[in-house]
Amino acid sequence: MRLTVGQAIVRFLAAQWSERDGVEQRFFAGCFGIFGHGNVAGVGQALLEAQRTGGPELPYYMARNEQAMVHASVGFARMKDRLQTFACTSSIGPGATNMVTGAALATINRIPVLLLPGDIFATRAADPVLQQLEDPRSSDVSVNDAFKPVSRYWDRINRPEQLPSALLAAMRVLTDPAETGAVTLALPQDVQAEAYDWPEELFARRVWHVPRPVPEPAELERAVEALRGAERPLIVAGGGVTYSDAADDLLAFADATGIPVAETQAGKGSVPWDHPCAVGGVGATGTPAANALAREADVVLGVGTRYSDFTTASRTVFAHPDVRFVNLNVARFDAVKHSAVPLVADARAGLRALTEALAGHRVDAAYAERVRRLAEDWARVVDRAYHCGHRPLPAQTEILGALNEIAGPRDVVVNAAGSMPGDLQMLWRARDPRQYHIEYGYSCMGYEIAGGLGIKMADPGREVFVLVGDGSYLMMAQEIVTAVSEGIKLTIVLVQNHGFASIGALSESLGSQRFGTSYRYRDPETGLLDGELLPVDLAANAASLGADVLRATTVEEFRTALERAKEAKVTTVVHVETDPLAPAPDSDAWWDVPVAEVSALESTRKARADYEAAKAAQRHHLGGNAAPTE
């Protein structure tokens, strides 16, 4: 079959399917792209030809920013439990490097996405071409080499003959739950347009079976032994619970054993917030209830978590002197963290095996009662934060509370960066595993609107609420245009607090006095950015991108606007201003951000003293699975 490399790629991608539990679906739902001289005549021409001639089914979606189209793909793939995703094509140079941040986000979050950046001429016939990086050390280097550390698989297709093996390798990684992440196939622009005689078998319908690895018997026995010996066990539920569709199995395990369940950002919603075993988020932005239990836990069962520093409060929250970890994870890389007893398996398969092996085993009644009291105490704190009546501007917690009360159990809240992820992990009351969509592996400003677009494309029947602060909105709002052009309805809650609220609070706690975190004029007398607030109108900006806009100044107005936006048929932005200094509940946990060791500023010296005191509690967790010493 004689096709160009670009045409062969499109035909191959359209023929790839994934299967799990007997359910098959196309693996690629489409291709996002922005065209330039590096891909317009190759992959771009192939996508055009496919759509105009009724060829391979790979719908094309025009993005407005290359980083954003990767974010949209990640949002889509996460909602599809990593069983479907998008390809993303860009031109060479800046179009390609714009995707590097998105690639890092995908790989860190263990989410599959295929990147097809254009590249320089393989023949070097026109050298250097526009936007080419000239490296005096090697003519084989291009900016696409920057994708190597942030991709789970990387290849450059310098000859058509190399394409089949590269495509198969790409699919192997994309569909492997233990290995998945960003996959990059760099495509020299001349090779994209080159024709070749391909074997027809390359384009046959191919089904990639996504496995559910079961626990190895000896590993299961060791894990059960550790859990049976625990007096104060705690479950930490991560994103693997959702990706494995294991929420019901986690509930069954918790019901059977009475072990309390704390959640990471990616795992929040694994259990309904009012379940008797639910204690909320754990770690630096977790609930005091979960963190109190974490400090006392003698055995921690991590399910599908990679134990980020926020989850462990920089390795201070699991404070029991003899704490042991049992890690159920499909990836051994994560299963052995913290010197754990590893249980390498799919989360659902592993939880079912543990439930059966621990039949009849339950936590002590006194411990269960302590869990219940801690959860009830925290519920009262959340109620107060949601209805604190802060004036003159609302507190951010009140805005989140109003949204939480209006959103239905299947509606999705999307966020990624700033102060809101912390407030959300502590306060949000989730009932559905997919209701809570916070990107906190990379915590990438600008993810929210693009990610929300992908989420809505993955499940159009859900209402998607995109929560975005002014700082993150200014980073990347362009995909509002994509949502409008495609007729995809989002409800965007734009919280205006005139700066970087999260980093402002962090800066103050570290003795840096909120320096450089407010959107203000430069004061001509001091030379600092501490003048009057800038007259930025982000609501007007959103309207200029094609969204309907509603403005609110009070919590009551916000509720009314939110109800109107929920009923709307088009993308609607609800703009509300909040007080960045309004109080919020504290997690009773720590996050390790080093403070200057010497300083002329009293605020920094005090912060350094507090830092050294907190750091003394930091642990390496080296002994949990070590052999006892003589």
XYZ file of C-alpha atoms in Angstrom:
630
model
C 0.000 0.000 0.000
C 1.783 3.142 -1.179
C 1.276 6.025 1.232
C 3.279 8.897 2.637
C 4.616 8.552 6.174
C 1.989 11.061 7.330
C -0.794 9.076 5.661
C 0.535 5.826 7.104
C 0.554 7.294 10.629
C -3.063 8.460 10.351
C -4.194 5.101 8.950
C -2.345 3.187 11.688
C -3.676 5.322 14.566
C -7.252 4.953 13.347
C -6.906 1.144 13.479
C -5.747 0.911 17.110
C -8.191 -0.295 19.789
C -7.866 -0.983 23.502
C -9.694 -3.638 25.507
C -10.200 -4.230 29.207
C -12.775 -6.460 30.873
C -14.174 -7.397 27.484
C -14.965 -3.805 26.448
C -13.268 -2.488 23.320
C -12.917 1.139 22.220
C -10.884 3.071 19.709
C -7.686 4.049 21.440
C -7.356 7.394 19.631
C -10.485 9.540 19.768
C -8.897 12.033 17.399
C -5.968 14.315 16.768
C -5.425 17.815 18.093
C -3.178 19.996 16.013
C -1.781 23.355 15.041
C -0.184 23.417 11.601
C 3.003 25.042 10.405
C 5.709 24.323 7.873
C 6.852 21.308 9.902
C 3.605 19.295 9.650
C 1.113 20.963 7.306
C 2.190 18.992 4.209
C 2.743 15.736 6.083
C 0.441 14.808 8.958
C -1.787 17.791 8.133
C -2.309 16.673 4.527
C -3.012 13.126 5.720
C -5.692 14.295 8.169
C -7.300 16.400 5.441
C -7.291 13.520 2.978
C -8.815 11.156 5.542
C -11.670 13.554 6.275
C -12.372 14.529 2.659
C -12.284 10.998 1.211
C -13.980 9.042 3.978
C -10.670 7.485 4.888
C -9.344 6.427 8.301
C -11.452 7.619 11.223
C -9.265 10.095 13.098
C -11.177 13.367 13.641
C -9.104 16.555 13.672
C -9.573 19.301 16.291
C -7.909 22.689 15.950
C -6.266 23.821 19.160
C -5.105 27.368 19.949
C -1.991 26.503 21.950
C 0.208 23.420 21.642
C 0.660 23.008 25.379
C -3.098 23.287 25.836
C -3.882 20.539 23.354
C -1.727 18.138 25.351
C -3.571 19.191 28.521
C -6.897 18.555 26.799
C -5.688 15.105 25.785
C -4.655 14.366 29.371
C -8.031 15.469 30.725
C -9.759 13.250 28.183
C -7.542 10.215 28.868
C -7.900 10.523 32.631
C -11.694 10.551 32.340
C -11.450 7.475 30.115
C -9.360 5.610 32.709
C -6.374 5.754 30.327
C -8.129 3.466 27.823
C -8.492 6.230 25.208
C -6.532 9.350 24.364
C -5.626 11.801 21.579
C -2.657 12.323 19.320
C -1.217 15.852 19.120
C 0.625 17.192 16.058
C 2.698 20.368 15.911
C 5.094 22.114 13.584
C 8.829 22.284 14.314
C 10.557 24.701 16.688
C 8.336 26.627 19.108
C 5.262 24.634 18.145
C 7.039 21.491 19.246
C 8.659 22.858 22.406
C 5.330 24.298 23.518
C 4.299 20.668 24.040
C 7.203 19.811 26.348
C 5.370 21.083 29.440
C 2.314 19.047 28.489
C 4.503 15.978 28.005
C 5.960 16.376 31.495
C 2.471 16.726 32.945
C 1.274 13.559 31.199
C 4.271 11.485 32.235
C 4.253 12.628 35.851
C 0.548 11.831 36.116
C 0.975 8.443 34.344
C -1.464 9.457 31.571
C -1.075 8.293 27.932
C -0.805 10.868 25.143
C 0.902 10.615 21.739
C 2.943 13.606 20.558
C 3.880 14.039 16.897
C 6.143 17.114 16.686
C 7.517 18.125 13.313
C 11.288 18.028 12.998
C 14.103 19.324 10.794
C 15.001 17.740 7.433
C 16.372 14.213 7.769
C 18.243 14.749 4.490
C 19.654 18.095 5.706
C 19.053 19.350 2.169
C 18.000 22.761 3.465
C 20.086 23.306 6.532
C 19.404 25.218 8.723
C 15.666 25.495 8.141
C 13.431 28.090 9.768
C 13.264 27.534 13.556
C 16.089 24.977 13.552
C 18.387 24.714 16.529
C 21.981 24.419 15.317
C 24.022 22.423 17.802
C 27.770 22.610 17.028
C 28.300 19.271 18.789
C 26.049 17.242 16.483
C 23.894 17.795 13.406
C 21.516 15.133 14.663
C 20.229 17.272 17.554
C 16.997 19.261 17.343
C 14.753 20.913 19.903
C 12.740 17.701 19.948
C 15.526 16.102 21.972
C 14.062 18.150 24.835
C 11.187 15.640 24.926
C 13.474 12.758 25.932
C 13.426 13.222 29.724
C 9.665 13.863 29.837
C 8.592 10.993 27.554
C 8.141 7.341 28.439
C 9.126 6.478 24.863
C 10.906 8.684 22.313
C 11.956 8.086 18.728
C 12.849 10.069 15.610
C 11.681 8.635 12.292
C 14.514 9.407 9.881
C 13.463 6.769 7.340
C 10.034 5.359 6.440
C 11.316 1.859 7.190
C 11.669 2.839 10.856
C 7.985 3.736 11.273
C 6.351 0.311 11.878
C 8.576 -0.662 14.797
C 8.288 2.823 16.308
C 4.479 2.815 16.089
C 4.241 -0.599 17.719
C 6.644 0.442 20.479
C 4.608 3.592 21.051
C 1.411 1.593 21.444
C 3.087 -0.865 23.799
C 3.939 1.964 26.180
C 0.693 3.897 25.788
C -1.430 0.876 26.708
C 0.733 -0.418 29.560
C -0.733 0.797 32.889
C 2.644 0.439 34.592
C 4.665 2.258 31.924
C 2.303 4.788 30.371
C 2.880 8.501 29.936
C 3.802 10.786 27.072
C 5.120 9.111 23.930
C 6.965 11.282 21.393
C 7.611 10.386 17.760
C 9.612 13.202 16.194
C 8.804 13.472 12.484
C 11.253 15.214 10.124
C 9.166 17.276 7.745
C 10.642 15.781 4.591
C 10.100 12.224 5.845
C 6.429 12.990 6.634
C 5.814 13.662 2.932
C 7.895 10.757 1.627
C 6.044 7.801 0.042
C 6.736 4.152 0.820
C 5.227 0.748 0.011
C 3.764 -0.435 3.336
C 2.623 -3.956 4.180
C -1.164 -3.973 4.517
C -0.880 -5.846 7.822
C 0.405 -2.659 9.435
C -3.043 -1.105 9.068
C -5.145 -4.067 10.195
C -7.451 -3.523 13.171
C -5.254 -4.129 16.201
C -6.579 -4.621 19.747
C -4.284 -3.878 22.678
C -5.429 -5.808 25.738
C -4.923 -3.785 28.920
C -4.153 -6.300 31.662
C -5.236 -6.554 35.264
C -2.166 -8.163 36.862
C -3.070 -10.279 39.889
C -0.986 -10.413 43.073
C 1.830 -12.926 43.300
C 0.851 -15.364 46.113
C 3.934 -14.803 48.261
C 3.592 -11.017 48.001
C -0.084 -11.281 48.943
C 0.776 -13.421 51.956
C 3.324 -10.867 53.198
C 0.896 -7.984 52.691
C -1.870 -9.794 54.579
C 0.506 -10.609 57.428
C 1.426 -6.934 57.789
C -2.208 -5.790 57.725
C -3.346 -8.443 60.207
C -0.681 -7.279 62.631
C -1.702 -3.631 62.455
C -3.425 -1.925 65.368
C -4.004 1.437 63.663
C -3.955 0.834 59.899
C -4.715 3.527 57.345
C -5.483 3.303 53.624
C -4.099 5.977 51.290
C -6.125 5.876 48.069
C -4.441 7.291 44.965
C -5.334 7.766 41.333
C -4.800 4.093 40.579
C -8.081 3.343 42.344
C -9.992 5.365 39.762
C -7.963 4.302 36.723
C -8.545 0.649 37.642
C -12.281 1.230 38.215
C -11.715 -0.070 41.728
C -13.762 2.397 43.810
C -16.480 -0.153 44.596
C -13.836 -2.696 45.571
C -12.149 -0.169 47.856
C -15.508 0.476 49.518
C -16.067 -3.249 49.973
C -12.607 -3.627 51.509
C -13.142 -0.673 53.865
C -16.593 -1.936 54.866
C -15.224 -5.404 55.570
C -12.177 -4.299 57.590
C -13.183 -0.912 59.009
C -9.829 0.556 57.964
C -10.146 4.337 57.432
C -9.513 5.721 53.955
C -7.487 8.885 53.320
C -7.079 10.208 49.780
C -4.438 11.838 47.633
C -5.362 14.584 45.174
C -5.682 12.032 42.353
C -7.563 9.593 44.574
C -10.103 11.972 46.078
C -13.629 10.730 45.477
C -12.537 7.090 45.747
C -14.981 6.839 48.645
C -18.015 9.103 49.225
C -17.124 11.881 51.638
C -19.715 10.770 54.224
C -18.803 7.078 54.223
C -18.006 5.886 57.784
C -14.405 5.106 56.795
C -13.772 8.341 54.843
C -11.435 10.832 56.517
C -10.595 13.087 53.527
C -7.363 14.208 51.976
C -4.014 13.382 53.546
C -0.762 15.324 53.693
C 0.263 18.952 53.345
C -3.219 20.056 52.240
C -5.114 17.195 53.825
C -7.641 17.220 56.638
C -6.564 17.291 60.281
C -8.600 14.089 60.701
C -6.640 12.159 58.073
C -3.330 13.615 59.217
C -3.973 12.716 62.857
C -4.609 9.115 61.817
C -1.549 9.179 59.546
C 0.659 10.241 62.436
C -0.635 7.323 64.521
C -0.735 4.679 61.771
C 1.487 1.641 62.305
C 0.679 0.203 58.841
C -0.189 2.280 55.774
C -1.814 0.558 52.811
C -1.134 2.700 49.745
C -3.400 1.852 46.819
C -2.380 3.284 43.450
C -0.401 6.191 44.874
C 3.071 7.460 44.033
C 3.520 9.204 47.425
C 4.269 12.766 46.337
C 5.664 15.174 48.900
C 2.218 16.698 49.385
C 0.788 13.273 50.227
C 3.508 12.546 52.799
C 3.789 16.165 54.025
C 7.405 15.964 52.896
C 7.857 12.688 54.807
C 6.653 14.021 58.149
C 3.009 12.954 58.414
C 3.581 9.194 58.861
C 5.202 9.634 62.234
C 4.760 6.306 64.059
C 8.283 5.168 65.002
C 7.685 1.676 63.563
C 5.392 2.550 60.668
C 5.346 0.032 57.815
C 3.990 0.469 54.312
C 2.151 -2.002 52.128
C 1.925 -0.630 48.607
C -0.578 -2.054 46.132
C 0.429 -0.680 42.750
C 0.554 -1.890 39.162
C 4.068 -0.406 38.855
C 6.841 -1.912 40.969
C 8.587 1.471 40.836
C 5.820 2.865 43.064
C 5.099 -0.336 44.987
C 8.504 -0.419 46.680
C 8.568 3.200 47.841
C 9.168 3.832 51.553
C 10.767 0.380 51.947
C 7.289 -1.065 51.567
C 5.990 -4.590 51.432
C 5.165 -4.487 47.707
C 1.980 -5.898 46.223
C 2.414 -5.473 42.483
C -1.026 -5.823 40.933
C -3.947 -4.009 39.412
C -5.750 -2.062 42.141
C -9.076 -3.843 41.627
C -7.537 -7.305 41.467
C -5.363 -6.554 44.490
C -8.204 -5.201 46.618
C -10.372 -8.206 45.844
C -7.548 -10.538 46.821
C -6.928 -8.637 50.071
C -10.635 -8.612 50.946
C -10.834 -12.363 50.531
C -7.596 -13.048 52.402
C -8.591 -10.788 55.325
C -12.120 -12.197 55.657
C -13.323 -11.764 59.239
C -10.568 -9.325 60.194
C -11.648 -5.879 61.474
C -10.023 -2.984 63.272
C -10.583 -2.539 66.978
C -13.905 -0.912 67.933
C -12.156 1.856 69.858
C -10.102 2.755 66.783
C -13.219 2.809 64.612
C -14.863 5.135 67.115
C -11.862 7.478 67.008
C -12.113 7.573 63.224
C -15.805 8.441 63.447
C -15.229 11.289 65.945
C -12.398 12.811 63.912
C -14.519 12.776 60.748
C -17.489 14.360 62.507
C -15.320 17.101 64.020
C -13.898 17.903 60.592
C -17.340 17.995 58.977
C -18.310 20.811 61.350
C -15.157 22.749 60.376
C -16.047 22.399 56.680
C -19.567 23.655 57.340
C -18.166 26.774 59.002
C -15.652 27.386 56.202
C -18.370 27.057 53.544
C -20.611 29.571 55.337
C -18.203 31.884 57.156
C -19.825 35.154 56.033
C -16.531 36.891 55.267
C -16.823 40.551 54.244
C -16.544 42.774 52.303
C -15.332 40.284 49.675
C -16.237 36.594 49.968
C -13.701 34.078 51.178
C -12.560 31.553 48.621
C -13.894 28.774 50.860
C -17.405 30.241 50.514
C -17.168 30.168 46.727
C -16.040 26.543 46.818
C -18.846 25.733 49.252
C -21.497 27.271 47.017
C -20.160 25.328 44.034
C -19.976 22.087 46.052
C -23.620 22.468 47.110
C -24.885 23.299 43.608
C -22.867 20.701 41.701
C -24.509 17.330 41.228
C -22.755 14.082 42.177
C -21.797 13.387 38.533
C -20.670 16.948 37.797
C -16.900 17.437 37.522
C -14.807 20.132 39.196
C -11.479 20.865 37.470
C -8.479 22.670 38.941
C -4.699 22.476 38.893
C -2.716 25.228 40.564
C -2.755 28.036 43.077
C -4.491 28.081 46.449
C -7.612 26.267 45.293
C -6.161 22.721 45.104
C -5.279 22.924 48.790
C -8.696 24.214 49.812
C -10.376 21.658 47.569
C -8.487 18.665 48.941
C -9.354 19.707 52.461
C -12.948 20.816 51.935
C -14.552 19.344 48.795
C -17.222 16.736 49.476
C -17.016 14.268 46.584
C -19.450 11.437 45.941
C -18.230 10.131 42.594
C -14.696 8.992 41.665
C -14.719 11.232 38.582
C -16.278 14.292 40.195
C -12.959 15.584 41.507
C -10.392 16.277 38.760
C -7.394 18.128 40.185
C -4.110 17.962 38.258
C -1.602 18.054 41.084
C 1.168 15.819 39.813
C 2.636 18.745 37.867
C 0.273 21.392 39.272
C 0.504 23.194 35.966
C -0.924 26.691 35.738
C -3.005 26.839 32.580
C -4.217 23.241 32.715
C -7.717 24.058 33.917
C -9.598 25.298 30.837
C -7.796 22.991 28.393
C -8.186 20.024 30.729
C -11.851 20.857 31.197
C -12.290 20.814 27.434
C -10.876 17.281 27.240
C -13.003 16.125 30.172
C -16.204 17.383 28.545
C -15.234 15.704 25.262
C -14.711 12.446 27.157
C -18.094 12.551 28.900
C -20.483 15.122 27.364
C -23.253 14.075 29.755
C -21.464 15.536 32.769
C -21.504 19.200 33.696
C -17.896 20.394 33.871
C -17.019 23.236 36.257
C -13.583 24.695 35.556
C -12.190 26.495 38.608
C -9.433 28.884 37.590
C -7.718 31.744 39.381
C -6.644 34.939 37.667
C -2.984 33.874 37.636
C -3.693 30.568 35.920
C -6.249 32.157 33.575
C -3.620 34.598 32.327
C -1.276 31.700 31.625
C -3.622 29.944 29.214
C -7.218 30.859 28.405
C -7.090 30.300 24.629
C -9.000 27.030 24.596
C -12.172 28.945 25.410
C -12.069 29.660 21.675
C -11.780 25.933 20.911
C -14.727 25.137 23.190
C -16.819 27.840 21.510
C -15.877 26.754 17.987
C -16.679 23.097 18.708
C -19.909 23.872 20.575
C -18.560 22.269 23.754
C -20.177 23.757 26.860
C -18.016 24.506 29.908
C -18.874 26.427 33.058
C -15.766 28.385 34.029
C -15.576 29.871 37.522
C -12.998 32.650 37.284
C -11.810 33.633 40.764
C -10.171 37.044 40.751
C -7.903 37.803 43.703
C -5.367 40.050 41.932
C -2.294 37.875 42.043
C -0.797 34.574 43.064
C -2.704 33.827 46.274
C -1.097 30.470 46.969
C 2.476 31.602 46.444
C 1.670 34.812 48.303
C 0.704 32.825 51.377
C 3.717 30.542 50.964
C 6.016 33.550 50.534
C 4.698 35.076 53.756
C 5.188 31.830 55.674
C 8.800 31.654 54.433
C 9.595 35.193 55.450
C 9.526 36.618 51.915
C 6.669 39.018 52.646
C 4.491 38.131 49.596
C 7.131 39.747 47.365
C 6.279 39.636 43.660
C 2.910 37.902 44.089
C 0.376 40.697 43.532
C -0.768 42.244 40.250
C 0.069 45.873 40.967
C 1.628 48.950 39.390
C 5.274 49.616 40.091
C 5.541 52.313 42.763
C 7.799 55.116 41.424
C 9.041 55.926 44.919
C 9.928 52.442 46.168
C 10.653 50.899 42.765
C 8.678 47.839 43.861
C 5.490 46.279 42.498
C 3.448 47.438 45.478
C 1.390 50.259 43.966
C -2.329 50.252 43.216
C -4.050 47.169 41.816
C -3.934 46.821 38.031
C -7.216 47.553 36.204
C -7.309 44.128 34.518
C -10.781 42.987 33.419
C -10.590 39.251 32.856
C -14.356 38.968 32.469
C -14.156 41.256 29.451
C -11.293 39.168 28.132
C -13.364 35.973 28.416
C -16.236 37.659 26.578
C -13.856 38.668 23.797
C -12.971 34.975 23.329
C -16.608 34.111 22.694
C -17.861 33.011 26.125
C -20.990 34.290 27.823
C -19.992 36.091 31.039
C -21.818 36.553 34.338
C -20.387 38.756 37.100
C -20.927 38.217 40.824
C -19.781 40.262 43.802
C -21.389 38.367 46.704
C -21.900 34.712 47.557
C -25.625 35.097 46.892
C -24.991 36.612 43.460
C -22.481 33.858 42.775
C -25.044 31.159 43.566
C -27.562 32.752 41.232
C -25.011 33.126 38.449
C -23.835 29.545 38.901
C -27.370 28.190 38.577
C -27.829 30.203 35.377
C -24.500 28.984 34.005
C -25.369 25.368 34.783
C -28.558 25.656 32.721
C -26.828 27.427 29.831
C -26.112 25.629 26.562
C -22.887 27.482 25.735
C -19.575 28.045 27.482
C -20.221 30.466 30.328
C -17.763 32.252 32.608
C -18.822 33.254 36.128
C -16.470 35.966 37.376
C -16.199 36.556 41.124
C -13.710 38.497 43.227
C -12.489 37.026 46.523
C -10.320 38.168 49.402
C -6.868 36.543 49.086
C -6.215 37.120 52.785
C -9.406 35.465 54.038
C -8.729 32.675 56.532
C -9.028 28.990 55.642
C -8.757 25.856 57.790
C -5.298 24.471 58.454
C -4.175 20.938 57.599
C -1.934 20.521 60.655
C 0.794 19.335 58.290
C 3.996 20.673 56.739
C 5.515 21.126 53.295
C 9.284 21.278 52.825
C 10.253 24.492 51.013
C 13.769 25.554 52.098
C 14.197 28.976 53.708
C 17.276 31.160 53.333
C 19.791 30.082 55.973
C 21.066 33.619 56.549
C 19.238 36.887 56.021
C 19.164 40.543 56.982
C 15.364 40.303 57.224
C 13.816 39.459 60.576
C 10.866 37.773 58.842
C 13.218 35.377 57.035
C 15.253 34.630 60.165
C 12.078 33.694 62.056
C 10.881 31.540 59.148
C 14.249 29.748 59.090
C 13.919 28.881 62.776
C 10.436 27.472 62.161
C 11.763 25.541 59.152
C 14.555 23.891 61.123
C 12.107 22.861 63.837
C 9.742 21.291 61.302
C 12.526 19.573 59.361
C 13.599 17.724 62.477
C 10.490 15.542 62.084
C 11.400 14.459 58.525
C 12.022 10.738 58.012
C 13.398 8.487 55.261
C 11.168 5.446 55.965
C 14.001 2.996 55.423
C 13.188 0.262 57.921
C 9.658 -0.900 57.144
C 10.641 -3.942 55.062
C 14.203 -4.401 56.305
C 15.361 -7.561 57.999
C 15.650 -7.168 61.800
C 19.132 -6.625 63.167
C 20.748 -9.016 65.647
